[in-house]
Amino acid sequence: MHPTLLLRLAALALAFLCARAPAQHLPLKAYGQAEGLGNLSVTVASQDAAGYVWIGTQNGLFRFNGTGFRRYGPAQGFPDKIVTALVDGRATGIWAGTYENLYRFDGGRFHSVRFDGKPIEVWPGQPIAATADGRVLVVARDRLVEITARGDVRAYFTPERIRAHPGLATILSIHADADGALWMGCGTALCSVDRGRVTVRDGKDGLPADAWSSILRDGEGTLWVRSATHVFVLPAGAARFQERTPAEIRKRQLITEMRLDADGRVLTNADDGLLRWQDGRWQLFGRQNGLDVGGGVTAILQDRERGIWLGTLGRGLVQLLGYGNLENWTRSQGLPNDVVISVLRDPRGILHVGTRSGHAWQVPGERRFRTDPPSPRTRRRNGAAWRSTRTATCGRAPTAAPCSGARRRTAGPRWSRGGRRSTRCWRTAAASGWPRKRACRSSPRRRPSPPSVTNRPPMR
């Protein structure tokens, strides 16, 4: 088979097996000034109904059309610099917030929205939510404002309701459930409004006092809330919150982000990368996976093609290519070489990869590959790989360490010249499963018998 075709088939096989593997080197594409993104400090990201990706930065608003970015500025009705919020309002289009104003995009221009004749100031966090019936809810500084489908702007809570529940006077974040229920970070507690009834969740419900800045509900009905340093969940039907704070958010995030991917897994930003909740634990994607987020992840977007976009502080916009479908490994995850020659998953679920610089394997549940000592030759016997080197080492692949001072054993006895002792290696099954242990024993080497002379032709 042609070598180029063989390499391509090996790469396809590796991609096919990746769906069953843990964390790998992420296939990434970075967007910056070369693509028209004029500022590399991304603050927010969203996607509109037409499929365009909108990016807010610390110095302007940009729209990505698949090949490059276009800036929206004063000529398009958007004079402000720092973008604090971006939300697709479904039927009402894109809404953009800044420290000075709230804007609505009509397909061609942005228009400022006012409340009682004054600009609506939108601060960072999770300040805008679109409801299923076409309303848009905005946290204007500390107050909750409702914008109806007809464009009417009004306060959501009456003064009497705020006096009855003082936490409603300091709203930090807003989330709208599919059934119309609202959840808000209010003061140092969590407030909900369902069919006009206000409920306050706090320490008596297992939720500590904190500034809850990110809220979402997953596909199983679990409510997730996050502050700068804590993550708590309220499972469907449960009465008390449970803590799920990962160890990777020791620092206080300037902006907290929580999103769901297409498979319903929760994504949130960490000190140095991205966290994903899967199979009852957090998985971290960071520098060890090739993800350099500069000052941190500041925005997470799941597009309609299942792709993930990450806004970073100082590194621009990063797209995770083939998220959920394709993943890959490199030397950063322990492979001896980035050039892959062959791929095999054995009956035990162990992934074996042959590279230009040798063999590596990955045990199920581990994140990195293990490697064998360098070996120029590999031979198989009874389905296992036996190797020999010029330094006379042997072992079964995969191994934790080779037997030293020995040659490989073939089907029959193999003796070396000189009559010295030879070490013979074999395999013994370990009771605990993988990896299998090996034992070595020594046996005297026999001097080979000289060639028979009985059948030699007579000398002339």
Short mmCIF file of C-alpha atoms in Angstrom, two decimals, residues 246-404:
data_model
loop_
_atom_site.label_atom_id
_atom_site.label_comp_id
_atom_site.label_asym_id
_atom_site.label_seq_id
_atom_site.Cartn_x
_atom_site.Cartn_y
_atom_site.Cartn_z
CA PRO A 246 -14.21 22.08 41.05
CA ALA A 247 -10.72 22.52 42.41
CA GLU A 248 -9.72 24.45 39.27
CA ILE A 249 -11.59 27.67 40.16
CA ARG A 250 -9.47 28.81 43.09
CA LYS A 251 -9.12 32.32 41.66
CA ARG A 252 -12.00 34.78 41.51
CA GLN A 253 -13.18 35.06 37.91
CA LEU A 254 -13.94 38.53 36.62
CA ILE A 255 -16.69 37.01 34.47
CA THR A 256 -18.27 33.62 35.18
CA GLU A 257 -19.65 31.58 32.28
CA MET A 258 -21.81 28.44 32.22
CA ARG A 259 -23.20 26.90 29.05
CA LEU A 260 -24.54 23.55 27.83
CA ASP A 261 -23.00 21.74 24.87
CA ALA A 262 -25.06 19.81 22.32
CA ASP A 263 -24.90 16.65 24.47
CA GLY A 264 -26.19 18.41 27.57
CA ARG A 265 -22.84 18.62 29.36
CA VAL A 266 -22.14 21.70 31.45
CA LEU A 267 -19.21 23.91 30.40
CA THR A 268 -17.73 26.60 32.61
CA ASN A 269 -14.55 28.64 32.74
CA ALA A 270 -11.68 27.79 35.06
CA ASP A 271 -8.54 29.60 36.17
CA ASP A 272 -6.52 28.40 33.17
CA GLY A 273 -8.97 26.84 30.73
CA LEU A 274 -12.33 25.17 30.27
CA LEU A 275 -14.16 22.73 32.56
CA ARG A 276 -16.71 20.14 31.44
CA TRP A 277 -18.96 18.08 33.71
CA GLN A 278 -19.11 14.50 32.42
CA ASP A 279 -19.70 11.12 34.06
CA GLY A 280 -19.93 12.60 37.53
CA ARG A 281 -16.66 14.56 37.48
CA TRP A 282 -15.06 17.68 36.06
CA GLN A 283 -12.68 17.46 33.12
CA LEU A 284 -10.18 20.27 32.61
CA PHE A 285 -9.01 21.40 29.18
CA GLY A 286 -6.01 23.69 29.38
CA ARG A 287 -2.42 24.05 28.35
CA GLN A 288 -1.86 20.30 28.53
CA ASN A 289 -4.46 20.01 25.76
CA GLY A 290 -2.98 22.82 23.65
CA LEU A 291 -5.53 25.41 24.87
CA ASP A 292 -3.88 28.73 25.72
CA VAL A 293 -6.54 31.15 26.99
CA GLY A 294 -4.27 34.02 27.98
CA GLY A 295 -5.94 35.80 30.88
CA GLY A 296 -8.79 33.29 30.97
CA VAL A 297 -11.99 32.22 29.20
CA THR A 298 -14.48 35.09 29.20
CA ALA A 299 -17.19 33.75 26.86
CA ILE A 300 -18.51 30.33 25.79
CA LEU A 301 -20.75 29.82 22.76
CA GLN A 302 -22.36 26.60 21.46
CA ASP A 303 -23.31 27.21 17.82
CA ARG A 304 -26.02 25.42 15.84
CA GLU A 305 -23.47 23.10 14.23
CA ARG A 306 -22.45 21.76 17.68
CA GLY A 307 -19.24 23.76 17.58
CA ILE A 308 -17.75 25.46 20.64
CA TRP A 309 -16.33 28.99 20.56
CA LEU A 310 -14.27 30.41 23.41
CA GLY A 311 -13.68 34.08 23.98
CA THR A 312 -10.41 34.78 25.80
CA LEU A 313 -8.76 37.70 27.51
CA GLY A 314 -5.82 38.55 25.26
CA ARG A 315 -5.88 35.56 22.88
CA GLY A 316 -8.90 36.51 20.80
CA LEU A 317 -11.50 33.94 19.73
CA VAL A 318 -10.77 30.20 19.75
CA GLN A 319 -12.90 27.61 17.93
CA LEU A 320 -12.85 23.95 18.99
CA LEU A 321 -12.97 22.16 15.66
CA GLY A 322 -15.15 19.06 15.47
CA TYR A 323 -16.14 19.34 19.13
CA GLY A 324 -17.87 16.14 20.23
CA ASN A 325 -16.96 14.35 16.99
CA LEU A 326 -13.21 14.56 16.45
CA GLU A 327 -10.39 14.79 18.96
CA ASN A 328 -6.68 14.16 18.59
CA TRP A 329 -3.53 13.49 20.54
CA THR A 330 0.01 14.78 20.11
CA ARG A 331 3.30 14.65 22.00
CA SER A 332 1.69 16.84 24.65
CA GLN A 333 -0.37 13.82 25.71
CA GLY A 334 2.59 11.41 25.72
CA LEU A 335 2.81 10.17 22.11
CA PRO A 336 6.43 9.55 21.07
CA ASN A 337 5.83 11.26 17.73
CA ASP A 338 3.04 13.21 16.01
CA VAL A 339 3.29 10.98 12.93
CA VAL A 340 0.91 8.04 13.50
CA ILE A 341 1.46 4.81 11.57
CA SER A 342 -1.11 2.40 13.06
CA VAL A 343 -3.94 2.29 15.60
CA LEU A 344 -5.47 -0.65 17.47
CA ARG A 345 -7.84 -1.06 20.41
CA ASP A 346 -7.40 -4.46 22.09
CA PRO A 347 -10.17 -6.52 23.81
CA ARG A 348 -9.31 -4.92 27.14
CA GLY A 349 -10.15 -1.47 25.75
CA ILE A 350 -6.52 -0.31 25.69
CA LEU A 351 -5.72 1.97 22.77
CA HIS A 352 -2.41 1.14 21.05
CA VAL A 353 -0.79 3.66 18.72
CA GLY A 354 2.26 3.04 16.58
CA THR A 355 4.19 6.19 15.70
CA ARG A 356 7.33 6.94 13.79
CA SER A 357 9.25 6.97 17.08
CA GLY A 358 7.73 3.89 18.68
CA HIS A 359 4.70 2.37 20.38
CA ALA A 360 2.42 4.02 22.95
CA TRP A 361 -0.74 2.91 24.69
CA GLN A 362 -3.54 4.45 26.72
CA VAL A 363 -5.38 2.62 29.48
CA PRO A 364 -9.15 3.32 29.72
CA GLY A 365 -9.78 6.16 32.15
CA GLU A 366 -6.31 7.69 31.79
CA ARG A 367 -5.63 10.98 30.05
CA ARG A 368 -2.09 10.39 28.84
CA PHE A 369 -0.31 7.77 26.77
CA ARG A 370 2.36 5.49 28.14
CA THR A 371 5.36 4.66 26.03
CA ASP A 372 7.77 1.74 25.62
CA PRO A 373 11.54 2.16 25.70
CA PRO A 374 12.95 2.72 22.19
CA SER A 375 12.93 -0.46 20.11
CA PRO A 376 13.80 -0.95 16.43
CA ARG A 377 12.01 -4.31 16.00
CA THR A 378 8.71 -5.81 17.10
CA ARG A 379 7.53 -9.40 16.66
CA ARG A 380 4.21 -10.99 17.60
CA ARG A 381 3.67 -14.35 19.26
CA ASN A 382 0.29 -15.68 20.35
CA GLY A 383 -1.27 -12.25 19.82
CA ALA A 384 1.27 -10.39 21.98
CA ALA A 385 4.12 -8.17 20.90
CA TRP A 386 7.66 -9.27 21.77
CA ARG A 387 10.53 -6.94 21.13
CA SER A 388 14.29 -7.16 20.94
CA THR A 389 16.91 -4.46 20.76
CA ARG A 390 20.63 -4.30 20.19
CA THR A 391 21.04 -3.83 23.91
CA ALA A 392 19.25 -7.17 24.43
CA THR A 393 16.06 -6.08 26.16
CA CYS A 394 12.71 -7.70 25.88
CA GLY A 395 9.17 -7.19 27.03
CA ARG A 396 5.52 -7.56 26.21
CA ALA A 397 3.85 -4.47 24.85
CA PRO A 398 2.46 -2.73 26.76
CA THR A 399 4.86 -3.01 29.71
CA ALA A 400 5.75 -0.88 32.65
CA ALA A 401 9.45 -1.78 32.34
CA PRO A 402 11.33 -4.31 30.20
CA CYS A 403 13.23 -7.33 31.35
CA SER A 404 16.90 -6.47 30.97
#
